[in-house]
């Protein structure tokens, strides 16, 4: 069974699109004329909707039935069951492709890139992803140390990702760092960088695949240490300055191959 058929039951509740991420995505897409956008690994469609509401036609590709069952309906979103390594789309049928926090889930990422290139031709390719080189500096790993290995083995280092895209699709590839706002509304793994209490909420953790992958003893010990440190003020002593920051570069970025 696909991972998101198991962990995706409440995804639509905690993983709403963040308006700042959606705004940056639209700003990037506006760099060339694009009206039809393929959203690969579209999930429940939160970013598809953020484009459809701005007059884009979105081809939303998603393999998990659980995620598609929560799909957001919009006349400009066409939902399709499919995987990145064999896209149910014809050659050059989209002006651009977006892959939002999904690339690290694709088992054959080279084949996926080649499929994306086939579908967009000379159009734009935009990924929103995480640079695993940053993971060990994130305070959360003090409580859940196996996140380091898990993230390093799951996410492609950004320089390698850039090379892979250049090899398959040519053209320059730009990396655009995206510092996270303190009140991020898409509750992905770093959502609590300035709001540690969020990780004590099982509803938030359920929408984060990294939490689904750690074993129960590490999870329980990390949660009780975090709870205690918060109660005793120790977290605030060490990291309380983060609560005052409006944004923080945890390691997320857009990777963009502009239209040729
Ligand atoms: C973290 S979710 C992101 C969903 C959505 N892009 C978003 O930002 O809300 C990752 C998604 O990738 C999908 N996925 C996993 N393997 C895939 C594959 N081989 N091809 C396409 N999508 C895949 C999962 O089912 C899941 O919906």
mmCIF file of C-alpha atoms and ligand atoms in Angstrom:
data_model
loop_
_atom_site.group_PDB
_atom_site.id
_atom_site.type_symbol
_atom_site.label_atom_id
_atom_site.label_comp_id
_atom_site.label_asym_id
_atom_site.label_seq_id
_atom_site.Cartn_x
_atom_site.Cartn_y
_atom_site.Cartn_z
ATOM 1 C CA UNK A 1 0.000 0.000 0.000
ATOM 2 C CA UNK A 2 1.283 3.500 -0.856
ATOM 3 C CA UNK A 3 2.647 5.467 2.135
ATOM 4 C CA UNK A 4 0.052 8.210 1.771
ATOM 5 C CA UNK A 5 -2.797 5.672 1.671
ATOM 6 C CA UNK A 6 -1.694 4.883 5.235
ATOM 7 C CA UNK A 7 -0.667 8.279 6.613
ATOM 8 C CA UNK A 8 -2.750 10.624 4.459
ATOM 9 C CA UNK A 9 -6.140 10.253 6.155
ATOM 10 C CA UNK A 10 -6.143 13.732 7.727
ATOM 11 C CA UNK A 11 -3.693 15.391 5.317
ATOM 12 C CA UNK A 12 -6.171 17.988 4.033
ATOM 13 C CA UNK A 13 -6.707 19.299 7.582
ATOM 14 C CA UNK A 14 -3.093 20.171 8.403
ATOM 15 C CA UNK A 15 -1.458 20.539 4.991
ATOM 16 C CA UNK A 16 -3.214 23.581 3.600
ATOM 17 C CA UNK A 17 -1.261 25.650 1.081
ATOM 18 C CA UNK A 18 0.715 28.476 2.614
ATOM 19 C CA UNK A 19 -0.112 31.793 0.920
ATOM 20 C CA UNK A 20 3.562 32.906 0.910
ATOM 21 C CA UNK A 21 4.703 29.663 -0.757
ATOM 22 C CA UNK A 22 1.797 29.814 -3.214
ATOM 23 C CA UNK A 23 2.595 33.469 -3.974
ATOM 24 C CA UNK A 24 6.253 32.689 -4.654
ATOM 25 C CA UNK A 25 5.220 29.753 -6.852
ATOM 26 C CA UNK A 26 2.963 32.017 -8.955
ATOM 27 C CA UNK A 27 5.717 34.652 -9.147
ATOM 28 C CA UNK A 28 8.142 32.025 -10.499
ATOM 29 C CA UNK A 29 5.591 30.646 -12.987
ATOM 30 C CA UNK A 30 4.928 34.190 -14.223
ATOM 31 C CA UNK A 31 8.472 34.239 -15.657
ATOM 32 C CA UNK A 32 7.009 32.812 -18.880
ATOM 33 C CA UNK A 33 3.591 32.383 -20.465
ATOM 34 C CA UNK A 34 2.157 29.265 -18.829
ATOM 35 C CA UNK A 35 -1.507 28.401 -18.655
ATOM 36 C CA UNK A 36 -1.565 24.605 -18.248
ATOM 37 C CA UNK A 37 0.443 23.314 -15.284
ATOM 38 C CA UNK A 38 1.029 19.661 -14.359
ATOM 39 C CA UNK A 39 1.153 19.190 -10.568
ATOM 40 C CA UNK A 40 3.060 15.943 -9.964
ATOM 41 C CA UNK A 41 2.394 14.302 -6.583
ATOM 42 C CA UNK A 42 -0.453 16.777 -6.118
ATOM 43 C CA UNK A 43 -1.571 15.308 -2.787
ATOM 44 C CA UNK A 44 -4.965 16.752 -1.905
ATOM 45 C CA UNK A 45 -4.456 19.627 -4.332
ATOM 46 C CA UNK A 46 -3.749 22.565 -2.057
ATOM 47 C CA UNK A 47 -1.186 24.113 -4.436
ATOM 48 C CA UNK A 48 -3.224 23.041 -7.489
ATOM 49 C CA UNK A 49 -6.043 25.138 -6.041
ATOM 50 C CA UNK A 50 -3.688 28.061 -5.394
ATOM 51 C CA UNK A 51 -2.983 28.053 -9.154
ATOM 52 C CA UNK A 52 -6.520 27.243 -10.371
ATOM 53 C CA UNK A 53 -7.838 30.256 -8.470
ATOM 54 C CA UNK A 54 -5.441 32.389 -10.511
ATOM 55 C CA UNK A 55 -6.698 31.131 -13.894
ATOM 56 C CA UNK A 56 -4.213 28.306 -14.416
ATOM 57 C CA UNK A 57 -5.526 24.992 -15.727
ATOM 58 C CA UNK A 58 -4.013 22.272 -13.542
ATOM 59 C CA UNK A 59 -3.420 18.610 -14.396
ATOM 60 C CA UNK A 60 -3.156 17.085 -10.925
ATOM 61 C CA UNK A 61 -1.373 13.707 -10.868
ATOM 62 C CA UNK A 62 -1.587 11.707 -7.635
ATOM 63 C CA UNK A 63 -1.146 7.938 -7.045
ATOM 64 C CA UNK A 64 -2.689 7.680 -3.569
ATOM 65 C CA UNK A 65 -6.445 6.983 -3.535
ATOM 66 C CA UNK A 66 -6.563 8.259 0.051
ATOM 67 C CA UNK A 67 -5.132 11.621 -1.032
ATOM 68 C CA UNK A 68 -7.381 11.820 -4.113
ATOM 69 C CA UNK A 69 -10.414 11.075 -1.932
ATOM 70 C CA UNK A 70 -9.724 14.424 -0.211
ATOM 71 C CA UNK A 71 -9.083 16.161 -3.519
ATOM 72 C CA UNK A 72 -10.161 19.726 -3.777
ATOM 73 C CA UNK A 73 -12.694 20.137 -6.581
ATOM 74 C CA UNK A 74 -12.327 23.097 -8.924
ATOM 75 C CA UNK A 75 -13.394 23.399 -12.569
ATOM 76 C CA UNK A 76 -9.792 24.191 -13.546
ATOM 77 C CA UNK A 77 -8.282 21.128 -11.822
ATOM 78 C CA UNK A 78 -8.282 17.805 -13.700
ATOM 79 C CA UNK A 79 -7.466 14.947 -11.301
ATOM 80 C CA UNK A 80 -5.640 11.861 -12.563
ATOM 81 C CA UNK A 81 -4.395 8.685 -10.911
ATOM 82 C CA UNK A 82 -0.738 8.301 -11.859
ATOM 83 C CA UNK A 83 2.909 8.097 -10.872
ATOM 84 C CA UNK A 84 5.761 10.407 -11.709
ATOM 85 C CA UNK A 85 7.751 7.697 -13.488
ATOM 86 C CA UNK A 86 4.959 7.098 -16.020
ATOM 87 C CA UNK A 87 2.860 10.229 -16.301
ATOM 88 C CA UNK A 88 -0.623 9.825 -17.799
ATOM 89 C CA UNK A 89 -0.013 12.875 -19.993
ATOM 90 C CA UNK A 90 0.990 13.235 -23.636
ATOM 91 C CA UNK A 91 4.185 14.881 -24.881
ATOM 92 C CA UNK A 92 4.296 18.658 -24.375
ATOM 93 C CA UNK A 93 0.775 18.708 -22.961
ATOM 94 C CA UNK A 94 1.665 21.175 -20.186
ATOM 95 C CA UNK A 95 3.404 24.558 -20.231
ATOM 96 C CA UNK A 96 4.974 23.931 -16.840
ATOM 97 C CA UNK A 97 5.279 21.290 -14.134
ATOM 98 C CA UNK A 98 5.348 21.769 -10.373
ATOM 99 C CA UNK A 99 6.521 19.209 -7.807
ATOM 100 C CA UNK A 100 5.729 20.469 -4.317
ATOM 101 C CA UNK A 101 7.436 18.514 -1.509
ATOM 102 C CA UNK A 102 6.902 15.310 -3.473
ATOM 103 C CA UNK A 103 10.133 14.676 -5.425
ATOM 104 C CA UNK A 104 11.745 12.853 -2.459
ATOM 105 C CA UNK A 105 8.920 10.296 -2.622
ATOM 106 C CA UNK A 106 9.597 9.311 -6.245
ATOM 107 C CA UNK A 107 11.430 5.939 -6.265
ATOM 108 C CA UNK A 108 12.994 6.464 -9.713
ATOM 109 C CA UNK A 109 13.681 10.177 -9.725
ATOM 110 C CA UNK A 110 15.681 10.134 -12.988
ATOM 111 C CA UNK A 111 12.803 8.488 -14.812
ATOM 112 C CA UNK A 112 10.464 11.014 -13.153
ATOM 113 C CA UNK A 113 12.571 13.933 -14.406
ATOM 114 C CA UNK A 114 12.646 12.474 -17.876
ATOM 115 C CA UNK A 115 8.835 12.104 -17.797
ATOM 116 C CA UNK A 116 8.399 15.669 -16.566
ATOM 117 C CA UNK A 117 10.670 16.896 -19.364
ATOM 118 C CA UNK A 118 8.687 14.897 -21.951
ATOM 119 C CA UNK A 119 5.440 16.470 -20.724
ATOM 120 C CA UNK A 120 6.626 20.106 -20.514
ATOM 121 C CA UNK A 121 9.136 20.135 -23.402
ATOM 122 C CA UNK A 122 10.724 23.586 -23.262
ATOM 123 C CA UNK A 123 8.369 24.717 -20.474
ATOM 124 C CA UNK A 124 9.211 25.467 -16.877
ATOM 125 C CA UNK A 125 9.944 22.910 -14.165
ATOM 126 C CA UNK A 126 9.498 24.094 -10.573
ATOM 127 C CA UNK A 127 10.263 22.032 -7.481
ATOM 128 C CA UNK A 128 9.716 23.004 -3.865
ATOM 129 C CA UNK A 129 12.071 20.870 -1.833
ATOM 130 C CA UNK A 130 14.414 20.624 1.147
ATOM 131 C CA UNK A 131 18.203 20.685 1.216
ATOM 132 C CA UNK A 132 19.299 17.738 3.407
ATOM 133 C CA UNK A 133 22.627 19.498 4.065
ATOM 134 C CA UNK A 134 20.696 21.703 6.512
ATOM 135 C CA UNK A 135 19.044 19.009 8.602
ATOM 136 C CA UNK A 136 21.596 18.588 11.388
ATOM 137 C CA UNK A 137 21.392 22.297 12.255
ATOM 138 C CA UNK A 138 17.641 22.100 12.909
ATOM 139 C CA UNK A 139 16.933 21.902 16.684
ATOM 140 C CA UNK A 140 14.219 19.252 16.160
ATOM 141 C CA UNK A 141 16.909 16.643 15.484
ATOM 142 C CA UNK A 142 18.089 16.947 19.115
ATOM 143 C CA UNK A 143 14.804 15.309 20.080
ATOM 144 C CA UNK A 144 14.463 12.988 17.070
ATOM 145 C CA UNK A 145 18.049 12.183 15.976
ATOM 146 C CA UNK A 146 17.031 9.625 13.352
ATOM 147 C CA UNK A 147 15.535 12.471 11.297
ATOM 148 C CA UNK A 148 19.098 13.228 10.181
ATOM 149 C CA UNK A 149 19.643 9.837 8.519
ATOM 150 C CA UNK A 150 16.077 9.656 7.274
ATOM 151 C CA UNK A 151 16.222 13.086 5.603
ATOM 152 C CA UNK A 152 19.733 12.544 4.231
ATOM 153 C CA UNK A 153 18.693 9.259 2.676
ATOM 154 C CA UNK A 154 15.414 10.612 1.302
ATOM 155 C CA UNK A 155 16.121 14.068 -0.110
ATOM 156 C CA UNK A 156 18.599 14.592 -2.937
ATOM 157 C CA UNK A 157 21.243 17.220 -2.044
ATOM 158 C CA UNK A 158 20.209 20.379 -3.880
ATOM 159 C CA UNK A 159 23.452 20.712 -5.944
ATOM 160 C CA UNK A 160 22.926 17.119 -7.153
ATOM 161 C CA UNK A 161 19.282 17.821 -7.930
ATOM 162 C CA UNK A 162 20.346 20.849 -9.996
ATOM 163 C CA UNK A 163 22.843 18.671 -11.938
ATOM 164 C CA UNK A 164 20.213 15.980 -12.524
ATOM 165 C CA UNK A 165 17.711 18.501 -13.897
ATOM 166 C CA UNK A 166 20.374 20.092 -16.104
ATOM 167 C CA UNK A 167 21.363 16.685 -17.456
ATOM 168 C CA UNK A 168 17.795 15.734 -18.330
ATOM 169 C CA UNK A 169 16.271 19.059 -19.268
ATOM 170 C CA UNK A 170 19.203 21.370 -20.021
ATOM 171 C CA UNK A 171 19.137 25.131 -19.519
ATOM 172 C CA UNK A 172 20.159 26.956 -16.380
ATOM 173 C CA UNK A 173 18.598 25.797 -13.136
ATOM 174 C CA UNK A 174 18.117 28.333 -10.362
ATOM 175 C CA UNK A 175 17.895 27.705 -6.630
ATOM 176 C CA UNK A 176 15.718 30.150 -4.733
ATOM 177 C CA UNK A 177 15.982 29.760 -0.936
ATOM 178 C CA UNK A 178 12.665 30.060 0.865
ATOM 179 C CA UNK A 179 12.927 31.098 4.533
ATOM 180 C CA UNK A 180 9.838 29.829 6.342
ATOM 181 C CA UNK A 181 7.450 32.348 7.905
ATOM 182 C CA UNK A 182 6.822 31.843 11.641
ATOM 183 C CA UNK A 183 3.102 31.273 11.056
ATOM 184 C CA UNK A 184 3.403 28.790 8.186
ATOM 185 C CA UNK A 185 -0.026 27.338 7.382
ATOM 186 C CA UNK A 186 1.206 24.232 5.517
ATOM 187 C CA UNK A 187 2.220 22.013 8.444
ATOM 188 C CA UNK A 188 5.176 20.160 6.931
ATOM 189 C CA UNK A 189 8.175 18.945 8.934
ATOM 190 C CA UNK A 190 9.696 22.307 9.894
ATOM 191 C CA UNK A 191 6.359 23.990 10.680
ATOM 192 C CA UNK A 192 7.265 24.344 14.349
ATOM 193 C CA UNK A 193 10.703 25.956 13.976
ATOM 194 C CA UNK A 194 9.446 28.832 16.178
ATOM 195 C CA UNK A 195 6.398 27.033 17.619
ATOM 196 C CA UNK A 196 7.776 23.836 19.221
ATOM 197 C CA UNK A 197 4.441 23.088 20.923
ATOM 198 C CA UNK A 198 3.035 22.136 17.508
ATOM 199 C CA UNK A 199 5.059 18.894 17.499
ATOM 200 C CA UNK A 200 3.245 17.737 20.651
ATOM 201 C CA UNK A 201 0.014 17.675 18.607
ATOM 202 C CA UNK A 202 -0.554 14.253 17.036
ATOM 203 C CA UNK A 203 -2.790 15.860 14.411
ATOM 204 C CA UNK A 204 0.171 17.918 13.161
ATOM 205 C CA UNK A 205 2.574 14.941 13.345
ATOM 206 C CA UNK A 206 0.170 12.757 11.355
ATOM 207 C CA UNK A 207 0.600 14.961 8.279
ATOM 208 C CA UNK A 208 4.425 14.723 8.406
ATOM 209 C CA UNK A 209 5.922 11.626 6.762
ATOM 210 C CA UNK A 210 9.213 11.833 8.737
ATOM 211 C CA UNK A 211 7.279 11.234 11.973
ATOM 212 C CA UNK A 212 5.596 8.167 10.452
ATOM 213 C CA UNK A 213 9.040 6.652 9.825
ATOM 214 C CA UNK A 214 10.596 6.851 13.319
ATOM 215 C CA UNK A 215 10.126 4.023 15.791
ATOM 216 C CA UNK A 216 7.817 4.323 18.780
ATOM 217 C CA UNK A 217 10.536 4.412 21.435
ATOM 218 C CA UNK A 218 12.359 7.331 19.787
ATOM 219 C CA UNK A 219 9.061 9.107 19.184
ATOM 220 C CA UNK A 220 7.888 8.749 22.788
ATOM 221 C CA UNK A 221 11.237 9.666 24.302
ATOM 222 C CA UNK A 222 11.624 12.704 21.997
ATOM 223 C CA UNK A 223 8.118 13.918 22.748
ATOM 224 C CA UNK A 224 8.480 13.597 26.518
ATOM 225 C CA UNK A 225 11.879 15.378 26.481
ATOM 226 C CA UNK A 226 10.450 18.191 24.365
ATOM 227 C CA UNK A 227 7.429 18.513 26.670
ATOM 228 C CA UNK A 228 9.643 18.655 29.759
ATOM 229 C CA UNK A 229 12.074 21.146 28.214
ATOM 230 C CA UNK A 230 9.147 23.386 27.312
ATOM 231 C CA UNK A 231 7.644 23.119 30.802
ATOM 232 C CA UNK A 232 10.997 23.868 32.490
ATOM 233 C CA UNK A 233 11.809 26.725 30.088
ATOM 234 C CA UNK A 234 14.900 24.938 28.807
ATOM 235 C CA UNK A 235 13.810 24.998 25.184
ATOM 236 C CA UNK A 236 13.209 28.738 25.465
ATOM 237 C CA UNK A 237 16.574 29.324 27.084
ATOM 238 C CA UNK A 238 18.306 27.678 24.142
ATOM 239 C CA UNK A 239 16.046 28.524 21.230
ATOM 240 C CA UNK A 240 13.585 31.140 22.513
ATOM 241 C CA UNK A 241 15.180 33.756 20.230
ATOM 242 C CA UNK A 242 13.517 31.921 17.322
ATOM 243 C CA UNK A 243 10.094 32.887 18.683
ATOM 244 C CA UNK A 244 10.990 36.539 17.989
ATOM 245 C CA UNK A 245 12.003 35.927 14.358
ATOM 246 C CA UNK A 246 9.482 36.477 11.564
ATOM 247 C CA UNK A 247 11.215 33.983 9.270
ATOM 248 C CA UNK A 248 14.020 31.442 9.295
ATOM 249 C CA UNK A 249 15.947 29.594 6.605
ATOM 250 C CA UNK A 250 15.529 25.986 7.710
ATOM 251 C CA UNK A 251 16.650 24.672 4.278
ATOM 252 C CA UNK A 252 13.597 24.814 2.014
ATOM 253 C CA UNK A 253 13.956 26.161 -1.499
ATOM 254 C CA UNK A 254 12.475 26.376 -4.954
ATOM 255 C CA UNK A 255 14.509 24.763 -7.734
ATOM 256 C CA UNK A 256 13.551 26.257 -11.078
ATOM 257 C CA UNK A 257 14.346 25.387 -14.637
ATOM 258 C CA UNK A 258 12.990 28.385 -16.550
ATOM 259 C CA UNK A 259 11.345 27.979 -19.948
ATOM 260 C CA UNK A 260 13.885 27.568 -22.715
HETATM 261 C C1 LIG B 1 4.196 15.418 1.032
HETATM 262 S S1 LIG B 1 2.951 15.009 -0.116
HETATM 263 C C2 LIG B 1 2.850 16.550 -1.042
HETATM 264 C C3 LIG B 1 1.525 16.724 -1.698
HETATM 265 C C4 LIG B 1 1.312 18.079 -2.367
HETATM 266 N N1 LIG B 1 2.251 18.294 -3.448
HETATM 267 C C5 LIG B 1 1.386 19.176 -1.361
HETATM 268 O O1 LIG B 1 2.352 19.970 -1.412
HETATM 269 O O2 LIG B 1 0.480 19.278 -0.522
HETATM 270 C C6 LIG B 1 3.762 13.946 -1.277
HETATM 271 C C7 LIG B 1 2.814 13.373 -2.302
HETATM 272 O O3 LIG B 1 3.581 12.656 -3.306
HETATM 273 C C8 LIG B 1 2.797 11.531 -3.688
HETATM 274 N N2 LIG B 1 3.657 10.505 -4.323
HETATM 275 C C9 LIG B 1 4.346 9.506 -3.722
HETATM 276 N N3 LIG B 1 4.978 8.755 -4.639
HETATM 277 C C10 LIG B 1 4.688 9.284 -5.849
HETATM 278 C C11 LIG B 1 5.037 8.953 -7.186
HETATM 279 N N4 LIG B 1 5.838 7.923 -7.461
HETATM 280 N N5 LIG B 1 4.551 9.705 -8.189
HETATM 281 C C12 LIG B 1 3.742 10.776 -7.917
HETATM 282 N N6 LIG B 1 3.385 11.134 -6.670
HETATM 283 C C13 LIG B 1 3.847 10.408 -5.645
HETATM 284 C C14 LIG B 1 2.200 11.054 -2.387
HETATM 285 O O4 LIG B 1 1.101 10.177 -2.569
HETATM 286 C C15 LIG B 1 1.819 12.383 -1.741
HETATM 287 O O5 LIG B 1 0.532 12.781 -2.075
#
